[in-house]
Amino acid sequence: MMDFTNKTQESKVDMSSFMEAIFDNARVACILLLDREGNILNMNNGFTETFGYTKDDLLGRHFSKLYTVEDLEGNRPQRELEQALSTGFAEDNNYLIHKNGHPLWCHGESIIVKNQ
């Protein structure tokens, strides 16, 4: 566990290690990494445990695969992706489909991270 109470310590934190630890260890936060087109590049264990998909099921596939028929008909995935790309952020409240076919209600956010 990292202690951020001291500014001197905070400046010594390797943020790449910190973010990697969040990605690898979060169980409640479901994280998908997408490319600019919406293809899934990676997913964390929290996503796998919550939605039942393995990396083999989703890597390289478009994230819209997870949306309900109604949201697909309403072009929701594309609208969310376009908003994130244009503003750097998108918030969503909608169902995503578990591997077993059942919808799960989700509140999430999309953020844009650019490589250096």
CSV table of N, CA and C in Angstrom, one decimal:
chain,number,residue,atom,x,y,z
A,1,MET,N,0.8,-1.2,0.0
A,1,MET,CA,0.0,0.0,0.0
A,1,MET,C,0.9,1.2,0.0
A,2,MET,N,0.5,2.2,-0.8
A,2,MET,CA,1.3,3.4,-1.0
A,2,MET,C,0.8,4.5,-0.1
A,3,ASP,N,1.6,5.2,0.6
A,3,ASP,CA,1.2,6.3,1.5
A,3,ASP,C,1.4,7.6,0.8
A,4,PHE,N,0.3,8.3,0.5
A,4,PHE,CA,0.4,9.6,-0.2
A,4,PHE,C,0.2,10.8,0.8
A,5,THR,N,0.4,10.6,2.1
A,5,THR,CA,0.2,11.7,3.0
A,5,THR,C,1.3,12.7,3.0
A,6,ASN,N,2.5,12.3,2.6
A,6,ASN,CA,3.6,13.1,2.6
A,6,ASN,C,4.0,13.5,1.1
A,7,LYS,N,4.0,14.8,0.8
A,7,LYS,CA,4.3,15.2,-0.5
A,7,LYS,C,5.6,14.7,-1.0
A,8,THR,N,6.6,14.6,-0.1
A,8,THR,CA,7.9,14.1,-0.6
A,8,THR,C,7.8,12.7,-1.0
A,9,GLN,N,7.1,11.9,-0.3
A,9,GLN,CA,6.9,10.5,-0.7
A,9,GLN,C,6.1,10.4,-2.0
A,10,GLU,N,5.1,11.3,-2.2
A,10,GLU,CA,4.3,11.3,-3.4
A,10,GLU,C,5.1,11.5,-4.6
A,11,SER,N,6.1,12.4,-4.6
A,11,SER,CA,6.9,12.7,-5.7
A,11,SER,C,7.8,11.5,-6.1
A,12,LYS,N,8.0,10.6,-5.2
A,12,LYS,CA,8.8,9.4,-5.5
A,12,LYS,C,8.0,8.2,-6.0
A,13,VAL,N,6.7,8.3,-6.1
A,13,VAL,CA,5.9,7.2,-6.5
A,13,VAL,C,6.1,7.0,-8.1
A,14,ASP,N,6.4,5.8,-8.5
A,14,ASP,CA,6.4,5.5,-9.9
A,14,ASP,C,5.0,5.3,-10.4
A,15,MET,N,4.5,6.2,-11.1
A,15,MET,CA,3.1,6.2,-11.5
A,15,MET,C,2.8,5.0,-12.4
A,16,SER,N,3.7,4.6,-13.2
A,16,SER,CA,3.4,3.5,-14.1
A,16,SER,C,3.2,2.2,-13.2
A,17,SER,N,4.0,2.0,-12.2
A,17,SER,CA,3.8,0.9,-11.3
A,17,SER,C,2.5,1.0,-10.5
A,18,PHE,N,2.2,2.2,-10.1
A,18,PHE,CA,0.9,2.5,-9.4
A,18,PHE,C,-0.3,2.1,-10.3
A,19,MET,N,-0.3,2.5,-11.5
A,19,MET,CA,-1.4,2.2,-12.5
A,19,MET,C,-1.4,0.8,-12.8
A,20,GLU,N,-0.3,0.2,-13.0
A,20,GLU,CA,-0.2,-1.3,-13.2
A,20,GLU,C,-0.8,-2.1,-12.1
A,21,ALA,N,-0.5,-1.6,-10.8
A,21,ALA,CA,-1.1,-2.3,-9.6
A,21,ALA,C,-2.6,-2.2,-9.6
A,22,ILE,N,-3.1,-1.0,-9.9
A,22,ILE,CA,-4.6,-0.8,-10.0
A,22,ILE,C,-5.2,-1.7,-11.0
A,23,PHE,N,-4.6,-1.7,-12.2
A,23,PHE,CA,-5.1,-2.6,-13.3
A,23,PHE,C,-5.1,-4.0,-12.9
A,24,ASP,N,-4.0,-4.5,-12.3
A,24,ASP,CA,-3.8,-5.9,-12.0
A,24,ASP,C,-4.6,-6.4,-10.8
A,25,ASN,N,-4.9,-5.5,-9.9
A,25,ASN,CA,-5.4,-5.9,-8.6
A,25,ASN,C,-6.8,-5.5,-8.3
A,26,ALA,N,-7.4,-4.5,-9.0
A,26,ALA,CA,-8.7,-4.0,-8.8
A,26,ALA,C,-9.7,-5.2,-9.0
A,27,ARG,N,-10.7,-5.4,-8.1
A,27,ARG,CA,-11.7,-6.4,-8.2
A,27,ARG,C,-13.1,-5.8,-8.4
A,28,VAL,N,-13.3,-4.6,-7.9
A,28,VAL,CA,-14.6,-3.9,-8.1
A,28,VAL,C,-14.6,-3.1,-9.4
A,29,ALA,N,-13.5,-2.5,-9.7
A,29,ALA,CA,-13.4,-1.7,-10.9
A,29,ALA,C,-13.1,-2.6,-12.1
A,30,CYS,N,-14.0,-2.6,-13.1
A,30,CYS,CA,-13.9,-3.4,-14.3
A,30,CYS,C,-13.2,-2.5,-15.3
A,31,ILE,N,-12.1,-2.9,-15.8
A,31,ILE,CA,-11.3,-2.0,-16.7
A,31,ILE,C,-11.1,-2.7,-18.0
A,32,LEU,N,-11.5,-2.0,-19.1
A,32,LEU,CA,-11.1,-2.4,-20.5
A,32,LEU,C,-10.2,-1.3,-21.1
A,33,LEU,N,-9.2,-1.8,-21.8
A,33,LEU,CA,-8.3,-0.9,-22.5
A,33,LEU,C,-8.7,-1.0,-24.0
A,34,LEU,N,-9.0,0.1,-24.6
A,34,LEU,CA,-9.5,0.1,-26.0
A,34,LEU,C,-8.5,0.9,-26.9
A,35,ASP,N,-8.5,0.6,-28.1
A,35,ASP,CA,-7.7,1.5,-29.1
A,35,ASP,C,-8.7,2.5,-29.5
A,36,ARG,N,-8.3,3.4,-30.4
A,36,ARG,CA,-9.1,4.6,-30.8
A,36,ARG,C,-10.4,4.1,-31.6
A,37,GLU,N,-10.3,2.9,-32.1
A,37,GLU,CA,-11.5,2.4,-32.9
A,37,GLU,C,-12.4,1.6,-32.0
A,38,GLY,N,-12.1,1.4,-30.8
A,38,GLY,CA,-13.0,0.7,-29.9
A,38,GLY,C,-12.7,-0.8,-29.8
A,39,ASN,N,-11.6,-1.2,-30.3
A,39,ASN,CA,-11.2,-2.7,-30.2
A,39,ASN,C,-10.5,-2.9,-28.8
A,40,ILE,N,-10.8,-4.0,-28.2
A,40,ILE,CA,-10.3,-4.3,-26.8
A,40,ILE,C,-8.9,-4.8,-26.9
A,41,LEU,N,-8.0,-4.1,-26.2
A,41,LEU,CA,-6.6,-4.4,-26.2
A,41,LEU,C,-6.2,-5.2,-24.9
A,42,ASN,N,-6.9,-4.9,-23.8
A,42,ASN,CA,-6.7,-5.7,-22.6
A,42,ASN,C,-7.9,-5.5,-21.7
A,43,MET,N,-7.9,-6.3,-20.6
A,43,MET,CA,-9.0,-6.2,-19.6
A,43,MET,C,-8.4,-6.7,-18.3
A,44,ASN,N,-8.9,-6.2,-17.2
A,44,ASN,CA,-8.4,-6.6,-15.9
A,44,ASN,C,-9.2,-7.7,-15.4
A,45,ASN,N,-8.6,-8.3,-14.3
A,45,ASN,CA,-9.3,-9.4,-13.6
A,45,ASN,C,-10.7,-9.1,-13.1
A,46,GLY,N,-10.8,-7.8,-12.6
A,46,GLY,CA,-12.2,-7.4,-12.2
A,46,GLY,C,-13.2,-7.5,-13.2
A,47,PHE,N,-12.9,-7.2,-14.5
A,47,PHE,CA,-13.8,-7.3,-15.6
A,47,PHE,C,-14.1,-8.8,-15.8
A,48,THR,N,-13.0,-9.6,-15.8
A,48,THR,CA,-13.2,-11.1,-16.1
A,48,THR,C,-14.1,-11.7,-15.0
A,49,GLU,N,-13.8,-11.4,-13.8
A,49,GLU,CA,-14.6,-11.9,-12.7
A,49,GLU,C,-16.1,-11.5,-12.7
A,50,THR,N,-16.3,-10.2,-13.1
A,50,THR,CA,-17.7,-9.7,-13.1
A,50,THR,C,-18.5,-10.2,-14.3
A,51,PHE,N,-17.9,-10.2,-15.5
A,51,PHE,CA,-18.6,-10.4,-16.7
A,51,PHE,C,-18.4,-11.8,-17.3
A,52,GLY,N,-17.5,-12.6,-16.8
A,52,GLY,CA,-17.3,-14.0,-17.2
A,52,GLY,C,-16.5,-14.2,-18.4
A,53,TYR,N,-16.1,-13.2,-19.1
A,53,TYR,CA,-15.3,-13.3,-20.3
A,53,TYR,C,-13.8,-13.6,-20.0
A,54,THR,N,-13.2,-14.4,-20.9
A,54,THR,CA,-11.7,-14.5,-20.8
A,54,THR,C,-11.1,-13.5,-21.8
A,55,LYS,N,-9.8,-13.4,-21.7
A,55,LYS,CA,-9.1,-12.5,-22.7
A,55,LYS,C,-9.3,-13.1,-24.1
A,56,ASP,N,-9.3,-14.4,-24.2
A,56,ASP,CA,-9.5,-15.1,-25.5
A,56,ASP,C,-10.9,-14.7,-26.1
A,57,ASP,N,-11.8,-14.5,-25.3
A,57,ASP,CA,-13.2,-14.1,-25.8
A,57,ASP,C,-13.2,-12.7,-26.4
A,58,LEU,N,-12.4,-11.8,-25.8
A,58,LEU,CA,-12.6,-10.4,-26.2
A,58,LEU,C,-11.5,-9.7,-26.8
A,59,LEU,N,-10.2,-10.1,-26.6
A,59,LEU,CA,-9.1,-9.3,-27.1
A,59,LEU,C,-9.2,-9.2,-28.6
A,60,GLY,N,-9.1,-8.0,-29.1
A,60,GLY,CA,-9.2,-7.8,-30.6
A,60,GLY,C,-10.6,-7.6,-31.1
A,61,ARG,N,-11.6,-7.8,-30.2
A,61,ARG,CA,-13.0,-7.6,-30.6
A,61,ARG,C,-13.4,-6.2,-30.3
A,62,HIS,N,-14.4,-5.7,-31.0
A,62,HIS,CA,-14.9,-4.4,-30.7
A,62,HIS,C,-15.8,-4.4,-29.4
A,63,PHE,N,-15.6,-3.4,-28.6
A,63,PHE,CA,-16.3,-3.3,-27.3
A,63,PHE,C,-17.8,-3.3,-27.4
A,64,SER,N,-18.3,-3.0,-28.6
A,64,SER,CA,-19.8,-3.0,-28.8
A,64,SER,C,-20.4,-4.4,-28.6
A,65,LYS,N,-19.6,-5.4,-28.7
A,65,LYS,CA,-20.0,-6.8,-28.5
A,65,LYS,C,-20.7,-6.9,-27.1
A,66,LEU,N,-20.4,-6.1,-26.2
A,66,LEU,CA,-20.9,-6.1,-24.8
A,66,LEU,C,-22.2,-5.4,-24.6
A,67,TYR,N,-22.7,-4.8,-25.6
A,67,TYR,CA,-23.9,-3.9,-25.5
A,67,TYR,C,-25.2,-4.7,-25.9
A,68,THR,N,-26.3,-4.2,-25.3
A,68,THR,CA,-27.6,-4.8,-25.6
A,68,THR,C,-28.0,-4.5,-27.1
A,69,VAL,N,-28.9,-5.2,-27.6
A,69,VAL,CA,-29.4,-5.0,-28.9
A,69,VAL,C,-30.0,-3.6,-29.0
A,70,GLU,N,-30.7,-3.2,-28.0
A,70,GLU,CA,-31.3,-1.8,-28.0
A,70,GLU,C,-30.3,-0.7,-28.0
A,71,ASP,N,-29.2,-0.9,-27.3
A,71,ASP,CA,-28.1,0.1,-27.3
A,71,ASP,C,-27.4,0.1,-28.6
A,72,LEU,N,-27.2,-1.1,-29.2
A,72,LEU,CA,-26.6,-1.2,-30.5
A,72,LEU,C,-27.5,-0.5,-31.6
A,73,GLU,N,-28.8,-0.7,-31.5
A,73,GLU,CA,-29.7,0.0,-32.5
A,73,GLU,C,-29.7,1.5,-32.3
A,74,GLY,N,-29.5,1.9,-31.1
A,74,GLY,CA,-29.4,3.4,-30.8
A,74,GLY,C,-28.0,3.9,-31.0
A,75,ASN,N,-27.0,3.1,-31.5
A,75,ASN,CA,-25.7,3.5,-31.8
A,75,ASN,C,-24.9,4.0,-30.5
A,76,ARG,N,-25.3,3.6,-29.3
A,76,ARG,CA,-24.7,4.0,-28.1
A,76,ARG,C,-23.2,3.8,-28.0
A,77,PRO,N,-22.7,2.6,-28.4
A,77,PRO,CA,-21.2,2.4,-28.3
A,77,PRO,C,-20.5,3.5,-29.1
A,78,GLN,N,-20.9,3.7,-30.3
A,78,GLN,CA,-20.2,4.7,-31.2
A,78,GLN,C,-20.3,6.1,-30.6
A,79,ARG,N,-21.5,6.5,-30.1
A,79,ARG,CA,-21.6,7.8,-29.5
A,79,ARG,C,-20.7,8.0,-28.3
A,80,GLU,N,-20.6,7.0,-27.4
A,80,GLU,CA,-19.7,7.1,-26.3
A,80,GLU,C,-18.3,7.2,-26.7
A,81,LEU,N,-17.9,6.4,-27.7
A,81,LEU,CA,-16.5,6.4,-28.1
A,81,LEU,C,-16.2,7.8,-28.7
A,82,GLU,N,-17.1,8.3,-29.6
A,82,GLU,CA,-16.9,9.6,-30.2
A,82,GLU,C,-16.8,10.7,-29.1
A,83,GLN,N,-17.6,10.7,-28.1
A,83,GLN,CA,-17.6,11.7,-27.0
A,83,GLN,C,-16.2,11.6,-26.3
A,84,ALA,N,-15.8,10.4,-26.0
A,84,ALA,CA,-14.5,10.3,-25.3
A,84,ALA,C,-13.4,10.8,-26.1
A,85,LEU,N,-13.4,10.5,-27.4
A,85,LEU,CA,-12.3,10.9,-28.3
A,85,LEU,C,-12.3,12.5,-28.5
A,86,SER,N,-13.5,13.1,-28.5
A,86,SER,CA,-13.6,14.5,-28.7
A,86,SER,C,-13.4,15.3,-27.4
A,87,THR,N,-13.8,14.8,-26.3
A,87,THR,CA,-13.6,15.6,-25.0
A,87,THR,C,-12.6,15.0,-24.0
A,88,GLY,N,-12.2,13.8,-24.3
A,88,GLY,CA,-11.3,13.1,-23.3
A,88,GLY,C,-12.0,12.3,-22.3
A,89,PHE,N,-13.3,12.4,-22.2
A,89,PHE,CA,-14.1,11.8,-21.2
A,89,PHE,C,-15.5,11.4,-21.6
A,90,ALA,N,-16.0,10.3,-21.2
A,90,ALA,CA,-17.4,10.0,-21.4
A,90,ALA,C,-17.9,9.2,-20.2
A,91,GLU,N,-19.1,9.5,-19.8
A,91,GLU,CA,-19.7,8.8,-18.7
A,91,GLU,C,-20.9,8.0,-19.2
A,92,ASP,N,-21.1,6.8,-18.7
A,92,ASP,CA,-22.2,6.0,-19.2
A,92,ASP,C,-22.9,5.3,-18.1
A,93,ASN,N,-24.2,5.1,-18.3
A,93,ASN,CA,-25.1,4.3,-17.4
A,93,ASN,C,-25.9,3.4,-18.3
A,94,ASN,N,-25.6,2.1,-18.4
A,94,ASN,CA,-26.3,1.2,-19.3
A,94,ASN,C,-26.0,-0.2,-18.9
A,95,TYR,N,-26.6,-1.1,-19.6
A,95,TYR,CA,-26.4,-2.5,-19.4
A,95,TYR,C,-25.2,-3.0,-20.3
A,96,LEU,N,-24.4,-3.9,-19.8
A,96,LEU,CA,-23.5,-4.7,-20.6
A,96,LEU,C,-23.8,-6.1,-20.4
A,97,ILE,N,-23.6,-6.9,-21.4
A,97,ILE,CA,-24.0,-8.3,-21.5
A,97,ILE,C,-22.9,-9.2,-20.9
A,98,HIS,N,-23.3,-10.0,-19.8
A,98,HIS,CA,-22.4,-11.0,-19.2
A,98,HIS,C,-22.2,-12.1,-20.3
A,99,LYS,N,-21.2,-12.8,-20.2
A,99,LYS,CA,-20.9,-13.9,-21.1
A,99,LYS,C,-22.1,-14.9,-21.1
A,100,ASN,N,-22.8,-15.1,-20.0
A,100,ASN,CA,-24.0,-16.0,-19.9
A,100,ASN,C,-25.2,-15.4,-20.6
A,101,GLY,N,-25.1,-14.2,-21.2
A,101,GLY,CA,-26.2,-13.6,-21.9
A,101,GLY,C,-27.1,-12.6,-21.1
A,102,HIS,N,-26.9,-12.6,-19.8
A,102,HIS,CA,-27.7,-11.7,-18.9
A,102,HIS,C,-27.1,-10.3,-18.9
A,103,PRO,N,-28.0,-9.3,-18.9
A,103,PRO,CA,-27.5,-7.9,-18.8
A,103,PRO,C,-27.1,-7.6,-17.4
A,104,LEU,N,-26.0,-6.8,-17.2
A,104,LEU,CA,-25.7,-6.3,-15.9
A,104,LEU,C,-25.6,-4.8,-16.0
A,105,TRP,N,-26.3,-4.1,-15.1
A,105,TRP,CA,-26.3,-2.6,-15.1
A,105,TRP,C,-24.9,-2.1,-14.7
A,106,CYS,N,-24.4,-1.1,-15.4
A,106,CYS,CA,-23.1,-0.6,-15.2
A,106,CYS,C,-23.1,1.0,-15.2
A,107,HIS,N,-22.4,1.5,-14.3
A,107,HIS,CA,-22.1,2.9,-14.3
A,107,HIS,C,-20.6,3.0,-14.6
A,108,GLY,N,-20.2,3.7,-15.6
A,108,GLY,CA,-18.7,3.7,-15.9
A,108,GLY,C,-18.3,5.0,-16.5
A,109,GLU,N,-17.0,5.1,-16.8
A,109,GLU,CA,-16.5,6.3,-17.5
A,109,GLU,C,-15.4,5.8,-18.4
A,110,SER,N,-15.3,6.6,-19.5
A,110,SER,CA,-14.2,6.3,-20.4
A,110,SER,C,-13.3,7.5,-20.4
A,111,ILE,N,-12.0,7.3,-20.3
A,111,ILE,CA,-11.0,8.4,-20.4
A,111,ILE,C,-10.0,8.1,-21.4
A,112,ILE,N,-9.5,9.1,-22.0
A,112,ILE,CA,-8.5,9.0,-23.0
A,112,ILE,C,-7.1,9.1,-22.4
A,113,VAL,N,-6.2,8.1,-22.6
A,113,VAL,CA,-4.9,8.1,-22.2
A,113,VAL,C,-4.0,8.0,-23.4
A,114,LYS,N,-3.1,9.0,-23.5
A,114,LYS,CA,-2.2,9.0,-24.7
A,114,LYS,C,-0.8,8.6,-24.2
A,115,ASN,N,-0.2,7.8,-25.1
A,115,ASN,CA,1.2,7.5,-24.8
A,115,ASN,C,2.1,8.7,-25.0
A,116,GLN,N,3.2,8.7,-24.3
A,116,GLN,CA,4.1,9.8,-24.4
A,116,GLN,C,4.7,9.9,-25.8
